[in-house]
Coordinates of C-alpha atoms and ligand atoms in Angstrom, one line a residue:
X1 CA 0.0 0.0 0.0
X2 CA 1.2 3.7 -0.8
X3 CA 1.2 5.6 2.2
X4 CA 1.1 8.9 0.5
X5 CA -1.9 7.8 -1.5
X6 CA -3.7 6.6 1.3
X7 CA -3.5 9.6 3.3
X8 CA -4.9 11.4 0.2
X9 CA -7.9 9.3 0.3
X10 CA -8.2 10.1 4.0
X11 CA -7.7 13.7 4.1
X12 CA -10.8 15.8 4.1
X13 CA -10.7 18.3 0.9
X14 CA -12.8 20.7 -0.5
X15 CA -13.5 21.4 -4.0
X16 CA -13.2 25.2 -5.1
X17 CA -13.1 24.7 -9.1
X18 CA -16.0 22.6 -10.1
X19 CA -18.6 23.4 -13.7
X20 CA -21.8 21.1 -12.3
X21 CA -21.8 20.7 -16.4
X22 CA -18.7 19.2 -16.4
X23 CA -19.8 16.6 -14.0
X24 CA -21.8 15.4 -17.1
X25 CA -21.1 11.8 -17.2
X26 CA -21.1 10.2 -20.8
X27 CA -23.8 7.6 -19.4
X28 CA -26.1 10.4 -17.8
X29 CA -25.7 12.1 -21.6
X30 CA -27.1 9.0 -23.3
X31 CA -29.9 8.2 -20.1
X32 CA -31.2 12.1 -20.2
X33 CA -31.0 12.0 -24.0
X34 CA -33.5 8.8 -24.0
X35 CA -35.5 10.0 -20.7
X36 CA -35.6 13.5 -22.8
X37 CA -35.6 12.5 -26.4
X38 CA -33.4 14.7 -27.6
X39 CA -30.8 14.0 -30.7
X40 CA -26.8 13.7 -30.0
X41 CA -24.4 12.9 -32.0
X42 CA -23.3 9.9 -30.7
X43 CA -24.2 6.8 -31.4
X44 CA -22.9 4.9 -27.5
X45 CA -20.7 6.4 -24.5
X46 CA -17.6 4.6 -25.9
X47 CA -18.5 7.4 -28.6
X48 CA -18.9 10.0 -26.2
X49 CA -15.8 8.9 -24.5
X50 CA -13.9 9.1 -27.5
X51 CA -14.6 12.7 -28.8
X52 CA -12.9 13.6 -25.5
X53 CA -9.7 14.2 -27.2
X54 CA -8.7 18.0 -26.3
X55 CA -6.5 20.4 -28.1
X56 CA -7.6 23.4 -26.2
X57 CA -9.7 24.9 -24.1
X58 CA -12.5 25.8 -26.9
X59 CA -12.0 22.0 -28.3
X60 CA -13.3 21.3 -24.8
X61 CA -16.0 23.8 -24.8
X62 CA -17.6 23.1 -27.8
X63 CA -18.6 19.6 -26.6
X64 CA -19.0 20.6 -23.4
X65 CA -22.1 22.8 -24.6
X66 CA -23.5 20.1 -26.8
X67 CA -23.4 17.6 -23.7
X68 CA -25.4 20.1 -21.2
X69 CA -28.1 20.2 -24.0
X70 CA -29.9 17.1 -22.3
X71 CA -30.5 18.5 -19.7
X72 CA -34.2 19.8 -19.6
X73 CA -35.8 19.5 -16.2
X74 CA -35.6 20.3 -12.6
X75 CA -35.0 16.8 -12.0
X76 CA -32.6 16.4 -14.5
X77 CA -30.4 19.1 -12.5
X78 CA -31.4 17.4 -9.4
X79 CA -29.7 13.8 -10.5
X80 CA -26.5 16.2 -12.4
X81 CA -26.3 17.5 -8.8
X82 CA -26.6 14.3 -6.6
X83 CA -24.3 12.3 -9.1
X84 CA -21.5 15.1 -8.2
X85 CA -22.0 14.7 -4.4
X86 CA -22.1 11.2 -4.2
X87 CA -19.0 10.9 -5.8
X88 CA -17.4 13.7 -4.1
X89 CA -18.3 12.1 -0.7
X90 CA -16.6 8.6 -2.0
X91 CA -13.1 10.6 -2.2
X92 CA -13.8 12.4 1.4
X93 CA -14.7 16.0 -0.1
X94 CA -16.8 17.6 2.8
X95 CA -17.2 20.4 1.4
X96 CA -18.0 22.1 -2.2
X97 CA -18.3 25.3 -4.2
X98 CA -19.9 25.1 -7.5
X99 CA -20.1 26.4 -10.5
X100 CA -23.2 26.7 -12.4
X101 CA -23.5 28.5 -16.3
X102 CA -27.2 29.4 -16.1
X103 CA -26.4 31.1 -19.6
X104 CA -25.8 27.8 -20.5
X105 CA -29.4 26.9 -20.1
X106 CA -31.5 29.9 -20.4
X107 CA -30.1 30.2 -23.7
X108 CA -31.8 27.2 -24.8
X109 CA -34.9 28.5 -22.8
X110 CA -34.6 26.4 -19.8
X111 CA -35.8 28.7 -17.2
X112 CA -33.2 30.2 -14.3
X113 CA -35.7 28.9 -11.9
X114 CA -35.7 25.5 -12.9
X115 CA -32.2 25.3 -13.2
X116 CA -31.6 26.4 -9.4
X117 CA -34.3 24.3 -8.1
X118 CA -32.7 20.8 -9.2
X119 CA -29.7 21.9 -7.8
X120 CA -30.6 23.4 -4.6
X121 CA -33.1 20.6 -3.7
X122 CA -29.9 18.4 -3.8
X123 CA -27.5 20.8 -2.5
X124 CA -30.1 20.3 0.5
X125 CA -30.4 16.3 0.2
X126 CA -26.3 16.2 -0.1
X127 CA -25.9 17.7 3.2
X128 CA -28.4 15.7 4.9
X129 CA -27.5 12.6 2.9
X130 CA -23.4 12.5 2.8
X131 CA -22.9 15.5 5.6
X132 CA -21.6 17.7 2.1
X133 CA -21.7 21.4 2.8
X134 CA -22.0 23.4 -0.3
X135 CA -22.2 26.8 -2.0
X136 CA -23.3 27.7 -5.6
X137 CA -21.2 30.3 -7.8
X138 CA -23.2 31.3 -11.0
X139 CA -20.4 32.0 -13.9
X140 CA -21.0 34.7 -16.6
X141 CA -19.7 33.4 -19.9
X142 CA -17.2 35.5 -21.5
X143 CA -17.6 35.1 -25.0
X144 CA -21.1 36.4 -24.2
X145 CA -22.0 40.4 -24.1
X146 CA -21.4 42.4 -20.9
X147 CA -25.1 43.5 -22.0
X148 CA -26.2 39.5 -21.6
X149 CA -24.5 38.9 -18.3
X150 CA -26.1 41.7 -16.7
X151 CA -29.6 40.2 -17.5
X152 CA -28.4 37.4 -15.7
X153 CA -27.4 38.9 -12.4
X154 CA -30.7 40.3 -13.1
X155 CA -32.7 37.2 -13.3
X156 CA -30.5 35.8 -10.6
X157 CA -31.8 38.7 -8.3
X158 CA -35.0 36.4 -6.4
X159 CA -32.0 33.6 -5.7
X160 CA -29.1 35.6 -4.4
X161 CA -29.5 34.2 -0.8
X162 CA -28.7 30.8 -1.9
X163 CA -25.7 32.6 -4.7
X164 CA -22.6 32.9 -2.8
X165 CA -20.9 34.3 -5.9
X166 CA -20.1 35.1 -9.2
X167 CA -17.1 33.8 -11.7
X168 CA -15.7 34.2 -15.2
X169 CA -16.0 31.0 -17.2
X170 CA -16.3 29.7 -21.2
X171 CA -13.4 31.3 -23.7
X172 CA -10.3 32.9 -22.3
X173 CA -8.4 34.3 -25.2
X174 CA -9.8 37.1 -26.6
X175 CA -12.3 38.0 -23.9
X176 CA -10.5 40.1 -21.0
X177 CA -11.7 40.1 -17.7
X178 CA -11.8 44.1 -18.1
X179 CA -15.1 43.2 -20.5
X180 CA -16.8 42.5 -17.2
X181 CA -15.5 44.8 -15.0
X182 CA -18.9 46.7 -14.2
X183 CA -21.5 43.9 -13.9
X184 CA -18.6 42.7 -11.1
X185 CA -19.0 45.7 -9.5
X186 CA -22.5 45.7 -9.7
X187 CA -22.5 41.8 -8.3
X188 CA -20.0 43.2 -5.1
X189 CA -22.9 46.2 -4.6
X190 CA -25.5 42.9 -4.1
X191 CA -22.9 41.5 -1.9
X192 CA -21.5 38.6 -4.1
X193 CA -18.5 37.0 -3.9
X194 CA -16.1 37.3 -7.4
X195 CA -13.8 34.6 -8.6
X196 CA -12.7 34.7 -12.1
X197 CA -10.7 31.9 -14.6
X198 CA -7.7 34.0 -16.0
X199 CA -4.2 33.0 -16.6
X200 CA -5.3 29.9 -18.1
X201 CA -4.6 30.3 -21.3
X202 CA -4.5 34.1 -21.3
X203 CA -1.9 36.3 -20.6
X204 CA -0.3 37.3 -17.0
X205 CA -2.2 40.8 -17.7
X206 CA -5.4 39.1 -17.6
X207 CA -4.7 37.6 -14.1
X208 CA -4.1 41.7 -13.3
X209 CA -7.1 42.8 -14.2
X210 CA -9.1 40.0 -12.8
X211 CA -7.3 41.5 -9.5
X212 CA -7.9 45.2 -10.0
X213 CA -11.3 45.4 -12.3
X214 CA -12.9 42.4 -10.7
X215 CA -11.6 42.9 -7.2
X216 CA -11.6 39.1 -6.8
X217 CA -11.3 37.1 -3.7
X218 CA -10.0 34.4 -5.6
X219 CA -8.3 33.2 -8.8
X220 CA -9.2 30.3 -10.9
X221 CA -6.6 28.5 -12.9
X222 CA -3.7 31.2 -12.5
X223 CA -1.1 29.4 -14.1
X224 CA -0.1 32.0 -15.9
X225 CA 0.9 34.0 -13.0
X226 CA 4.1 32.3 -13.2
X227 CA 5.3 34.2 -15.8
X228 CA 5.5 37.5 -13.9
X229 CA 7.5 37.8 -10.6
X230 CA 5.8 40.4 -9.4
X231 CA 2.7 39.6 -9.6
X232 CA 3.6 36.0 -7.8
X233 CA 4.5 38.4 -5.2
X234 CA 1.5 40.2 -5.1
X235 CA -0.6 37.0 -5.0
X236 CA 1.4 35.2 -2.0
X237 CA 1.5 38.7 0.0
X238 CA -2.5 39.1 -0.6
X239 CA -3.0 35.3 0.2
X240 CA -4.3 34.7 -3.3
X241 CA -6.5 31.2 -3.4
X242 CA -5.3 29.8 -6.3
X243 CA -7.7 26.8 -7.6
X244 CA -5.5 24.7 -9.7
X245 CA -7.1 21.8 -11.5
X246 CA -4.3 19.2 -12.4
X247 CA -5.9 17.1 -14.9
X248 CA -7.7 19.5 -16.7
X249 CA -4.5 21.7 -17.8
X250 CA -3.5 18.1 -19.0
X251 CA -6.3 17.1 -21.4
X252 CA -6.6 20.3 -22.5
X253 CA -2.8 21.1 -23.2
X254 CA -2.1 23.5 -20.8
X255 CA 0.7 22.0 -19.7
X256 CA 2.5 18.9 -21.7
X257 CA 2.7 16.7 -19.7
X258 CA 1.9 16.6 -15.2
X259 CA 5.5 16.1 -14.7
X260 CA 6.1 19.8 -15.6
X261 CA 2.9 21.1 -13.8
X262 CA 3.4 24.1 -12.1
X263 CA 1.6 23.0 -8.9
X264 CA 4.8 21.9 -6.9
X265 CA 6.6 25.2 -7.6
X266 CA 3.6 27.5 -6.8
X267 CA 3.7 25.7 -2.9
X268 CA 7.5 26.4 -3.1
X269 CA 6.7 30.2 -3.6
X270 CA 4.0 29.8 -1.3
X271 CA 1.5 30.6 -3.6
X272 CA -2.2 29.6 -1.8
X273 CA -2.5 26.7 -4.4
X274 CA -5.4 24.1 -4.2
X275 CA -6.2 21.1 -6.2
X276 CA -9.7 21.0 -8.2
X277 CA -11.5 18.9 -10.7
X278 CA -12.8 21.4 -13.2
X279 CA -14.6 19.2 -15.4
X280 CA -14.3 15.5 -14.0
X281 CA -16.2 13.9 -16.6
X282 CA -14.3 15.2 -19.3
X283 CA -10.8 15.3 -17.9
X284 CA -10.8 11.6 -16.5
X285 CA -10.4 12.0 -12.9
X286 CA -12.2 13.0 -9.6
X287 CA -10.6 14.7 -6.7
X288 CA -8.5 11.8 -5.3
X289 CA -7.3 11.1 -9.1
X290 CA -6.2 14.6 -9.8
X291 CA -4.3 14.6 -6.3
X292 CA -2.8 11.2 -6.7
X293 CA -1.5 11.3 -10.0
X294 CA -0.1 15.0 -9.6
X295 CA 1.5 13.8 -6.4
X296 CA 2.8 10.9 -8.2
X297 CA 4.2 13.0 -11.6
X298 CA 5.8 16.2 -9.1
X299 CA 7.1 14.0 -5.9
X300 CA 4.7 15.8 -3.7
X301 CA 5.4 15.3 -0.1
X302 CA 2.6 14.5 2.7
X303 CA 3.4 17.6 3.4
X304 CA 2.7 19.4 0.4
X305 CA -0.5 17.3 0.5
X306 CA -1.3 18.3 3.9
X307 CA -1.0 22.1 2.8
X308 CA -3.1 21.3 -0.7
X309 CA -6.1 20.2 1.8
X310 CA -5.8 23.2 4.5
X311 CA -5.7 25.3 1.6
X312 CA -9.0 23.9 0.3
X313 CA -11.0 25.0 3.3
X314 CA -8.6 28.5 4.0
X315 CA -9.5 29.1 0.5
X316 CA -13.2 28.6 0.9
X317 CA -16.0 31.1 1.4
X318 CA -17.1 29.0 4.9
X319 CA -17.4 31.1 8.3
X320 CA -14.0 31.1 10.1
X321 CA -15.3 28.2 12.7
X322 CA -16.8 26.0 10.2
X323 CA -12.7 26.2 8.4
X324 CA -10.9 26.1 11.9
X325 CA -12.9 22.6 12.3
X326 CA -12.2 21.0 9.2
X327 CA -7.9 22.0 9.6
X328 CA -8.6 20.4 13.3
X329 CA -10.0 17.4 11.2
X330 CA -7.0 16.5 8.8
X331 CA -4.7 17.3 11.6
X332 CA -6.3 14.6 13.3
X333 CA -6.3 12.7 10.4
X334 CA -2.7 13.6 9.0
X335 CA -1.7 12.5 13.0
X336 CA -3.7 9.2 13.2
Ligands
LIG1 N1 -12.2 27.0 -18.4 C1 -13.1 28.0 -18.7 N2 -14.4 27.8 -18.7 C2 -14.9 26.6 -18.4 C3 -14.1 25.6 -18.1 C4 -12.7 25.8 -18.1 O1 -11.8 24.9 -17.8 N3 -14.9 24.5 -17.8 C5 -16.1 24.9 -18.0 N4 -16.2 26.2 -18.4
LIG2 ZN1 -12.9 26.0 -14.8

């Protein structure tokens, strides 16, 4: 037995950097397609499983939007939702912070209500179910208008007390976080969180103005940050969460290969790093997978692994008490 891996399996974690949609299963695709009866354009999940084969992040995407057309119903988001949990729970995640793309659905006039019914009725059965806390993050997507994201944070305006947040998701390049800099300020006014991908593909600038436009409270991705000294410095003395997601920057060529990940040398710089899924059912790996193989590829020590969990919760949007129990928790289990 591997020590190191075992620990990882035992270690409490929470998961900061998580697209519901990208918990997808190929087998929920095909059920929801029948259960629906909508057309895709695959013919079995081997099929589905085989498209999977990423150049970039808009390779990714594209499929990624054709998958989340099956889902049509409040029940539909439900079972998306309870999936995610359940397997979460298996790999000893107590605690989650998801996104959602509601322009993903209203756009294909599925209604904002329905969408955050499903999920909050299993956000609600999670908990009481598995013990999962969790918190919901709705995403703008940026190669949509400014004009289009405000009428979400409009729509989203009878759910912002179960909204912890707002983040930047879909198409990097080309689509700076500056585009959204007043619909974040307007979400901070209605006293949202803001997260925002940028420095995953995009440029170290765009990991600058996701700090000074969006005034974020957390990074998503930030690989890119490594490229400028300075601004590592920034982000270590500000106590920047970064929410890295391992296996994702692999499939989708971000970095080569996970030997040359840059997830051991942010810790060495003391960079807030975290490990995160992004898109399990497309990347090929939960959260015990993405920490396990990146430990295995970069040499990670238990202690490095200890800091990747405390981060999790330090970097979370829980009350102070709720984090200071869980880093009591994987001290007691790091000590066991
Ligand atoms: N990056 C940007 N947007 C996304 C991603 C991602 O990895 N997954 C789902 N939307
Ligand atoms: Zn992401």
């Amino acid at each position: 037995m591997n020590d190191l891996h075992d620990l990882i399996r035992r270690l409490p974690k929470a998961e900061l950097h998580l697209h519901l949609e990208g918990s997808l299963e190929p087998e929920m695709i095909f059920d929801l397609a029948r259960r629906n009866n909508i057309d895709i354009p695959y013919a079995s999940v081997e099929d589905i499983r085989a498209a999977y084969d990423f150049s970039n992040l808009q390779d990714f995407l594209d499929l990624y939007y054709i998958g989340m057309n099956v889902l049509q119903t409040e029940d539909d988001l439900y079972d998306l939702t309870m999936a995610y949990l359940r397997r979460s729970n298996a790999d000893n995640v107590r605690h989650v912070e998801v996104f959602i793309d509601p322009q993903g659905h209203t756009g294909r006039g599925i209604a904002f209500e329905t969408v955050m019914n499903g999920i909050t009725r299993a956000m609600a059965e999670g908990e009481k179910e598995f013990g999962i806390t969790s918190k919901l993050i709705m995403c703008f997507l940026r190669h949509l208008s400014e004009a289009e994201a405000f009428e979400t944070l409009e729509q989203a305006k009878p759910f912002l007390h179960q909204i912890e947040g707002v983040g930047l998701a879909s198409s990097e390049l080309g689509h700076p976080p500056s585009k959204f800099q007043r619909v974040f300020a307007a979400a901070a006014d209605l006293g949202l969180k803001r997260v925002a991908h940028a420095g995953e593909e995009g440029p170290p600038d765009y990991v600058h103005e996701a700090l000074d436009l969006l005034k974020i409270d957390r990074l998503d991705h930030g690989n890119r940050a490594l490229e400028d000294a300075a601004l590592v410095d920034r982000l270590v003395a500000e106590q920047m969460t970064l929410t890295v997601c391992p296996l994702s920057n692999l499939r989708l060529c971000v970095v080569d290969n996970l030997e040359s990940h840059p997830l051991k040398r942010m810790l060495d710089h003391g960079l807030r790093a975290t490990v995160n899924t992004d898109d399990p059912a497309y990347f090929g790996g939960y959260m015990n997978d993405n920490y396990i193989r990146t430990a295995d590829a970069l040499g990670l020590t238990r202690e490095d692994v200890i800091t990747l969990a405390k981060n999790s919760f330090r970097g979370s949007f829980l009350p102070q008490a709720d984090i200071d129990r869980h880093l009591a928790e994987i001290d007691a289990v790091a000590s066991a």
